PDB file of C-alpha atoms and ligand atoms in Angstrom:
ATOM      1  CA  UNK O  29      -9.725  11.989   1.046  1.00  0.00           C
ATOM      2  CA  UNK O  30     -13.400  12.631   2.044  1.00  0.00           C
ATOM      3  CA  UNK O  31     -15.823  14.922   0.594  1.00  0.00           C
ATOM      4  CA  UNK O  32     -16.777  18.222   2.580  1.00  0.00           C
ATOM      5  CA  UNK O  33     -13.392  19.513   2.314  1.00  0.00           C
ATOM      6  CA  UNK O  34     -14.254  23.064   2.923  1.00  0.00           C
ATOM      7  CA  UNK O  35     -11.855  25.932   1.982  1.00  0.00           C
ATOM      8  CA  UNK O  36      -8.905  23.652   2.412  1.00  0.00           C
ATOM      9  CA  UNK O  37      -6.114  24.007  -0.233  1.00  0.00           C
ATOM     10  CA  UNK O  38      -4.917  20.902  -1.781  1.00  0.00           C
ATOM     11  CA  UNK O  39      -1.619  21.408  -0.186  1.00  0.00           C
ATOM     12  CA  UNK O  40      -3.252  21.378   3.227  1.00  0.00           C
ATOM     13  CA  UNK O  41      -5.128  18.195   2.560  1.00  0.00           C
ATOM     14  CA  UNK O  42      -2.189  16.477   1.406  1.00  0.00           C
ATOM     15  CA  UNK O  43      -0.333  17.289   4.559  1.00  0.00           C
ATOM     16  CA  UNK O  44      -2.770  15.948   6.865  1.00  0.00           C
ATOM     17  CA  UNK O  45      -2.609  12.873   4.704  1.00  0.00           C
ATOM     18  CA  UNK O  46       1.029  12.517   4.557  1.00  0.00           C
ATOM     19  CA  UNK O  47       0.753  12.448   0.915  1.00  0.00           C
ATOM     20  CA  UNK O  48       3.261  14.169  -1.497  1.00  0.00           C
ATOM     21  CA  UNK O  49       1.601  17.348  -2.842  1.00  0.00           C
ATOM     22  CA  UNK O  50       3.813  17.228  -5.876  1.00  0.00           C
ATOM     23  CA  UNK O  51       3.007  13.506  -6.230  1.00  0.00           C
ATOM     24  CA  UNK O  52      -0.648  14.180  -5.883  1.00  0.00           C
ATOM     25  CA  UNK O  53      -1.052  16.739  -8.325  1.00  0.00           C
ATOM     26  CA  UNK O  54       0.981  15.257 -10.986  1.00  0.00           C
ATOM     27  CA  UNK O  55      -0.991  11.934 -10.688  1.00  0.00           C
ATOM     28  CA  UNK O  56      -4.155  13.402 -10.501  1.00  0.00           C
ATOM     29  CA  UNK O  57      -3.206  15.598 -13.977  1.00  0.00           C
ATOM     30  CA  UNK O  58      -2.334  12.822 -15.606  1.00  0.00           C
ATOM     31  CA  UNK O  59      -5.764  10.949 -14.916  1.00  0.00           C
ATOM     32  CA  UNK O  60      -7.578  14.075 -15.691  1.00  0.00           C
ATOM     33  CA  UNK O  61      -5.777  14.704 -19.188  1.00  0.00           C
ATOM     34  CA  UNK O  62      -4.602  11.873 -21.269  1.00  0.00           C
ATOM     35  CA  UNK O  63      -2.343  14.299 -23.179  1.00  0.00           C
ATOM     36  CA  UNK O  64      -0.545  15.005 -19.968  1.00  0.00           C
ATOM     37  CA  UNK O  65       1.883  12.431 -19.094  1.00  0.00           C
ATOM     38  CA  UNK O  66       5.362  13.749 -17.741  1.00  0.00           C
ATOM     39  CA  UNK O  67       7.111  10.856 -17.463  1.00  0.00           C
ATOM     40  CA  UNK O  68      10.591  12.414 -16.438  1.00  0.00           C
ATOM     41  CA  UNK O  69       9.084  14.054 -13.791  1.00  0.00           C
ATOM     42  CA  UNK O  70       6.873  10.746 -12.669  1.00  0.00           C
ATOM     43  CA  UNK O  71      10.249   8.804 -12.704  1.00  0.00           C
ATOM     44  CA  UNK O  72      11.848  11.053 -10.436  1.00  0.00           C
ATOM     45  CA  UNK O  73       9.503  10.222  -7.647  1.00  0.00           C
ATOM     46  CA  UNK O  74      10.687   7.296  -5.160  1.00  0.00           C
ATOM     47  CA  UNK O  75       9.682   3.677  -6.312  1.00  0.00           C
ATOM     48  CA  UNK O  76       8.198   3.508  -2.795  1.00  0.00           C
ATOM     49  CA  UNK O  77       5.730   6.366  -3.675  1.00  0.00           C
ATOM     50  CA  UNK O  78       4.889   4.814  -7.027  1.00  0.00           C
ATOM     51  CA  UNK O  79       4.131   1.557  -5.611  1.00  0.00           C
ATOM     52  CA  UNK O  80       2.355   2.667  -2.572  1.00  0.00           C
ATOM     53  CA  UNK O  81      -0.054   4.678  -4.863  1.00  0.00           C
ATOM     54  CA  UNK O  82      -0.743   1.699  -7.205  1.00  0.00           C
ATOM     55  CA  UNK O  83      -1.406  -0.492  -4.302  1.00  0.00           C
ATOM     56  CA  UNK O  84      -4.021   1.876  -3.137  1.00  0.00           C
ATOM     57  CA  UNK O  85      -5.607   1.802  -6.725  1.00  0.00           C
ATOM     58  CA  UNK O  86      -5.637  -2.343  -6.769  1.00  0.00           C
ATOM     59  CA  UNK O  87      -7.460  -1.787  -3.384  1.00  0.00           C
ATOM     60  CA  UNK O  88      -9.663   0.114  -4.745  1.00  0.00           C
ATOM     61  CA  UNK O  89     -10.388  -2.180  -7.943  1.00  0.00           C
ATOM     62  CA  UNK O  90     -10.818  -5.121  -5.496  1.00  0.00           C
ATOM     63  CA  UNK O  91     -13.068  -3.685  -2.769  1.00  0.00           C
ATOM     64  CA  UNK O  92     -14.946  -1.297  -4.769  1.00  0.00           C
ATOM     65  CA  UNK O  93     -14.871  -1.434  -8.315  1.00  0.00           C
ATOM     66  CA  UNK O  94     -15.265  -4.805  -8.665  1.00  0.00           C
ATOM     67  CA  UNK O  95     -18.192  -6.054  -6.239  1.00  0.00           C
ATOM     68  CA  UNK O  96     -20.381  -3.050  -7.631  1.00  0.00           C
ATOM     69  CA  UNK O  97     -20.073  -4.353 -10.989  1.00  0.00           C
ATOM     70  CA  UNK O  98     -21.020  -7.439  -9.827  1.00  0.00           C
ATOM     71  CA  UNK O  99     -24.184  -5.953  -8.118  1.00  0.00           C
ATOM     72  CA  UNK O 100     -25.426  -4.044 -10.857  1.00  0.00           C
ATOM     73  CA  UNK O 101     -24.928  -7.227 -13.219  1.00  0.00           C
ATOM     74  CA  UNK O 102     -27.117  -8.840 -10.677  1.00  0.00           C
ATOM     75  CA  UNK O 103     -29.578  -5.704 -10.518  1.00  0.00           C
ATOM     76  CA  UNK O 104     -29.913  -6.346 -14.170  1.00  0.00           C
ATOM     77  CA  UNK O 105     -31.624  -9.635 -13.825  1.00  0.00           C
ATOM     78  CA  UNK O 106     -34.178  -8.218 -11.236  1.00  0.00           C
ATOM     79  CA  UNK O 107     -35.102  -5.184 -13.045  1.00  0.00           C
ATOM     80  CA  UNK O 108     -34.788  -5.603 -16.747  1.00  0.00           C
ATOM     81  CA  UNK O 109     -35.991  -9.090 -17.347  1.00  0.00           C
ATOM     82  CA  UNK O 110     -32.859 -10.277 -18.833  1.00  0.00           C
ATOM     83  CA  UNK O 111     -33.140 -13.527 -20.003  1.00  0.00           C
ATOM     84  CA  UNK O 112     -31.531 -16.170 -17.576  1.00  0.00           C
ATOM     85  CA  UNK O 113     -28.960 -17.746 -19.811  1.00  0.00           C
ATOM     86  CA  UNK O 114     -27.637 -14.290 -21.036  1.00  0.00           C
ATOM     87  CA  UNK O 115     -27.174 -12.801 -17.539  1.00  0.00           C
ATOM     88  CA  UNK O 116     -25.557 -16.129 -16.357  1.00  0.00           C
ATOM     89  CA  UNK O 117     -23.118 -15.953 -19.189  1.00  0.00           C
ATOM     90  CA  UNK O 118     -22.596 -12.217 -18.302  1.00  0.00           C
ATOM     91  CA  UNK O 119     -22.002 -12.928 -14.872  1.00  0.00           C
ATOM     92  CA  UNK O 120     -19.496 -16.109 -15.408  1.00  0.00           C
ATOM     93  CA  UNK O 121     -17.610 -13.650 -18.063  1.00  0.00           C
ATOM     94  CA  UNK O 122     -17.177 -11.101 -15.424  1.00  0.00           C
ATOM     95  CA  UNK O 123     -16.562 -13.636 -12.576  1.00  0.00           C
ATOM     96  CA  UNK O 124     -13.816 -15.306 -14.974  1.00  0.00           C
ATOM     97  CA  UNK O 125     -12.482 -11.738 -15.869  1.00  0.00           C
ATOM     98  CA  UNK O 126     -12.265 -10.852 -11.856  1.00  0.00           C
ATOM     99  CA  UNK O 127     -10.353 -13.981 -11.183  1.00  0.00           C
ATOM    100  CA  UNK O 128      -7.620 -12.884 -13.839  1.00  0.00           C
ATOM    101  CA  UNK O 129      -7.395  -9.313 -12.349  1.00  0.00           C
ATOM    102  CA  UNK O 130      -6.935 -10.511  -8.859  1.00  0.00           C
ATOM    103  CA  UNK O 131      -4.230 -13.072  -9.798  1.00  0.00           C
ATOM    104  CA  UNK O 132      -2.447 -10.499 -11.847  1.00  0.00           C
ATOM    105  CA  UNK O 133      -2.698  -8.031  -8.482  1.00  0.00           C
ATOM    106  CA  UNK O 134      -1.591 -10.750  -6.381  1.00  0.00           C
ATOM    107  CA  UNK O 135       1.323 -11.443  -8.383  1.00  0.00           C
ATOM    108  CA  UNK O 136       2.446  -7.593  -8.402  1.00  0.00           C
ATOM    109  CA  UNK O 137       1.841  -7.366  -4.605  1.00  0.00           C
ATOM    110  CA  UNK O 138       3.812 -10.573  -3.505  1.00  0.00           C
ATOM    111  CA  UNK O 139       6.259 -10.774  -5.995  1.00  0.00           C
ATOM    112  CA  UNK O 140       7.030  -7.577  -8.042  1.00  0.00           C
ATOM    113  CA  UNK O 141       6.396  -5.059  -5.578  1.00  0.00           C
ATOM    114  CA  UNK O 142       8.469  -6.225  -2.540  1.00  0.00           C
ATOM    115  CA  UNK O 143      11.388  -6.855  -5.003  1.00  0.00           C
ATOM    116  CA  UNK O 144      11.448  -3.166  -6.265  1.00  0.00           C
ATOM    117  CA  UNK O 145      11.297  -2.100  -2.590  1.00  0.00           C
ATOM    118  CA  UNK O 146      13.931  -4.537  -1.689  1.00  0.00           C
ATOM    119  CA  UNK O 147      16.088  -2.791  -4.425  1.00  0.00           C
ATOM    120  CA  UNK O 148      15.570   0.649  -3.814  1.00  0.00           C
ATOM    121  CA  UNK O 149      16.515   0.065  -0.086  1.00  0.00           C
ATOM    122  CA  UNK O 150      19.814  -1.593  -1.058  1.00  0.00           C
ATOM    123  CA  UNK O 151      20.354   1.133  -3.183  1.00  0.00           C
ATOM    124  CA  UNK O 152      19.847   3.813  -0.532  1.00  0.00           C
ATOM    125  CA  UNK O 153      22.063   1.659   1.679  1.00  0.00           C
ATOM    126  CA  UNK O 154      24.279   1.513  -0.791  1.00  0.00           C
ATOM    127  CA  UNK O 155      24.757  -2.341   0.212  1.00  0.00           C
ATOM    128  CA  UNK O 156      24.326  -5.666  -1.497  1.00  0.00           C
ATOM    129  CA  UNK O 157      22.456  -8.093  -0.079  1.00  0.00           C
ATOM    130  CA  UNK O 158      22.577 -12.003  -0.802  1.00  0.00           C
ATOM    131  CA  UNK O 159      18.704 -12.476  -1.280  1.00  0.00           C
ATOM    132  CA  UNK O 160      18.344  -9.763  -3.766  1.00  0.00           C
ATOM    133  CA  UNK O 161      21.614 -10.787  -5.919  1.00  0.00           C
ATOM    134  CA  UNK O 162      20.131 -14.391  -6.068  1.00  0.00           C
ATOM    135  CA  UNK O 163      16.641 -13.001  -7.255  1.00  0.00           C
ATOM    136  CA  UNK O 164      18.335 -11.018  -9.786  1.00  0.00           C
ATOM    137  CA  UNK O 165      20.228 -14.084 -10.914  1.00  0.00           C
ATOM    138  CA  UNK O 166      16.912 -15.705 -12.048  1.00  0.00           C
ATOM    139  CA  UNK O 167      14.340 -12.756 -12.645  1.00  0.00           C
ATOM    140  CA  UNK O 168      14.731  -9.096 -13.531  1.00  0.00           C
ATOM    141  CA  UNK O 169      12.302  -6.636 -14.025  1.00  0.00           C
ATOM    142  CA  UNK O 170      12.787  -6.916 -17.893  1.00  0.00           C
ATOM    143  CA  UNK O 171      11.065 -10.255 -17.299  1.00  0.00           C
ATOM    144  CA  UNK O 172       8.132  -9.002 -15.822  1.00  0.00           C
ATOM    145  CA  UNK O 173       7.931  -6.196 -18.481  1.00  0.00           C
ATOM    146  CA  UNK O 174       7.501  -8.998 -21.018  1.00  0.00           C
ATOM    147  CA  UNK O 175       4.936 -11.380 -19.241  1.00  0.00           C
ATOM    148  CA  UNK O 176       2.884  -7.827 -17.733  1.00  0.00           C
ATOM    149  CA  UNK O 177      -0.599  -8.603 -19.111  1.00  0.00           C
ATOM    150  CA  UNK O 178      -2.803  -6.068 -20.685  1.00  0.00           C
ATOM    151  CA  UNK O 179      -5.677  -6.246 -18.106  1.00  0.00           C
ATOM    152  CA  UNK O 180      -7.927  -3.485 -19.435  1.00  0.00           C
ATOM    153  CA  UNK O 181      -7.968  -5.034 -23.078  1.00  0.00           C
ATOM    154  CA  UNK O 182     -10.166  -7.765 -21.822  1.00  0.00           C
ATOM    155  CA  UNK O 183     -12.664  -5.825 -20.850  1.00  0.00           C
ATOM    156  CA  UNK O 184     -13.097  -5.141 -24.312  1.00  0.00           C
ATOM    157  CA  UNK O 185     -15.114  -8.420 -25.282  1.00  0.00           C
ATOM    158  CA  UNK O 186     -17.215  -8.130 -21.735  1.00  0.00           C
ATOM    159  CA  UNK O 187     -18.746  -4.480 -23.254  1.00  0.00           C
ATOM    160  CA  UNK O 188     -18.978  -5.903 -26.545  1.00  0.00           C
ATOM    161  CA  UNK O 189     -20.931  -8.668 -25.064  1.00  0.00           C
ATOM    162  CA  UNK O 190     -23.558  -6.083 -23.269  1.00  0.00           C
ATOM    163  CA  UNK O 191     -23.496  -3.785 -26.513  1.00  0.00           C
ATOM    164  CA  UNK O 192     -23.933  -6.236 -29.369  1.00  0.00           C
ATOM    165  CA  UNK O 193     -25.640  -8.987 -27.772  1.00  0.00           C
ATOM    166  CA  UNK O 194     -27.857  -8.128 -25.065  1.00  0.00           C
ATOM    167  CA  UNK O 195     -31.682  -9.204 -25.990  1.00  0.00           C
ATOM    168  CA  UNK O 196     -34.208  -6.351 -25.509  1.00  0.00           C
ATOM    169  CA  UNK O 197     -34.741  -5.428 -21.858  1.00  0.00           C
ATOM    170  CA  UNK O 198     -37.896  -4.038 -19.531  1.00  0.00           C
ATOM    171  CA  UNK O 199     -35.478  -0.971 -18.866  1.00  0.00           C
ATOM    172  CA  UNK O 200     -32.310  -0.178 -20.383  1.00  0.00           C
ATOM    173  CA  UNK O 201     -31.016   2.305 -17.717  1.00  0.00           C
ATOM    174  CA  UNK O 202     -29.731  -0.543 -15.598  1.00  0.00           C
ATOM    175  CA  UNK O 203     -27.372  -1.964 -18.556  1.00  0.00           C
ATOM    176  CA  UNK O 204     -26.460   1.439 -19.394  1.00  0.00           C
ATOM    177  CA  UNK O 205     -25.104   1.605 -15.638  1.00  0.00           C
ATOM    178  CA  UNK O 206     -23.240  -1.729 -15.986  1.00  0.00           C
ATOM    179  CA  UNK O 207     -21.694  -0.350 -19.028  1.00  0.00           C
ATOM    180  CA  UNK O 208     -20.723   2.977 -17.672  1.00  0.00           C
ATOM    181  CA  UNK O 209     -18.959   1.195 -14.879  1.00  0.00           C
ATOM    182  CA  UNK O 210     -17.196  -1.147 -17.023  1.00  0.00           C
ATOM    183  CA  UNK O 211     -15.863   1.987 -19.146  1.00  0.00           C
ATOM    184  CA  UNK O 212     -14.839   3.534 -15.963  1.00  0.00           C
ATOM    185  CA  UNK O 213     -12.955   0.597 -14.962  1.00  0.00           C
ATOM    186  CA  UNK O 214     -11.047   0.362 -17.977  1.00  0.00           C
ATOM    187  CA  UNK O 215     -10.215   4.266 -17.918  1.00  0.00           C
ATOM    188  CA  UNK O 216      -8.701   3.440 -14.533  1.00  0.00           C
ATOM    189  CA  UNK O 217      -7.010   0.323 -15.500  1.00  0.00           C
ATOM    190  CA  UNK O 218      -5.197   2.279 -18.394  1.00  0.00           C
ATOM    191  CA  UNK O 219      -3.995   5.004 -16.245  1.00  0.00           C
ATOM    192  CA  UNK O 220      -2.742   2.339 -13.780  1.00  0.00           C
ATOM    193  CA  UNK O 221      -0.774   0.178 -16.370  1.00  0.00           C
ATOM    194  CA  UNK O 222       0.260   3.280 -17.948  1.00  0.00           C
ATOM    195  CA  UNK O 223       2.288   4.402 -14.787  1.00  0.00           C
ATOM    196  CA  UNK O 224       3.263   0.545 -14.307  1.00  0.00           C
ATOM    197  CA  UNK O 225       4.677   0.003 -18.025  1.00  0.00           C
ATOM    198  CA  UNK O 226       6.053   3.942 -18.832  1.00  0.00           C
ATOM    199  CA  UNK O 227       7.227   5.030 -15.509  1.00  0.00           C
ATOM    200  CA  UNK O 228       7.812   2.086 -12.847  1.00  0.00           C
ATOM    201  CA  UNK O 229       9.283  -0.945 -14.930  1.00  0.00           C
ATOM    202  CA  UNK O 230      11.785   1.615 -16.876  1.00  0.00           C
ATOM    203  CA  UNK O 231      12.780   3.187 -13.551  1.00  0.00           C
ATOM    204  CA  UNK O 232      13.463  -0.114 -11.966  1.00  0.00           C
ATOM    205  CA  UNK O 233      15.807  -1.125 -15.027  1.00  0.00           C
ATOM    206  CA  UNK O 234      17.602   1.862 -14.180  1.00  0.00           C
ATOM    207  CA  UNK O 235      17.744   0.867 -10.651  1.00  0.00           C
ATOM    208  CA  UNK O 236      19.094  -2.331 -11.249  1.00  0.00           C
ATOM    209  CA  UNK O 237      21.771  -0.813 -13.500  1.00  0.00           C
ATOM    210  CA  UNK O 238      22.504   1.559 -10.528  1.00  0.00           C
ATOM    211  CA  UNK O 239      22.580  -1.562  -8.176  1.00  0.00           C
ATOM    212  CA  UNK O 240      25.103  -3.387 -10.010  1.00  0.00           C
ATOM    213  CA  UNK O 241      27.297  -0.418 -10.171  1.00  0.00           C
ATOM    214  CA  UNK O 242      27.236   0.345  -6.484  1.00  0.00           C
ATOM    215  CA  UNK O 243      27.794  -3.474  -5.621  1.00  0.00           C
ATOM    216  CA  UNK O 244      29.292  -4.538  -8.474  1.00  0.00           C
TER     217      UNK O 244
HETATM  218 FE1  FE2 G  18      -0.901  -3.060 -10.697  1.00  0.00          FE
HETATM  219 FE1  FE2 G  19       0.071  -4.460 -13.837  1.00  0.00          FE
END
């Protein structure tokens, strides 16, 4: 949603964008307040709504947040007189982290989410498909739950590198900007993982049971 919303209500804006207002308010409140996390309510939304939201946040990390942080690390070099090798270390560390995050997102979008959407469709149609049955024999969402990496924890080392080991600079404000962005990304990823781990994946486990009952 773009800024300059005038006096429009949230309901009107959601309506214009084809967004479910109840879902929007629930997600935005969980994002705003760490203590607010209505698990049962969130699990009631269709899996496709959760997946669509998660995919859009993936786009935001890849297209906005990661490039912005990379540019800001480069700005540190231009404006803070950070010694070359420290900056190279920092940039390499960040690039390695970005690669891991991209890999994580790719796997979810190419394997996990399509599986979830196919499962939901089959349940709605109350119809088994050979493809889904074959997939479920080898791999269920419980497997993914076990291998689902904690991508935000790895940001800890990067923040530590800046907080503890950055040499004295000419202008610290550029370094503070990078740090602020990293804290922001960490906060966003925490929220994202909380929805994946505590809402989506348990919901899909229930859906798998339901699918077996319907088609068994
Ligand atoms: Fe994700
Ligand atoms: Fe994830």
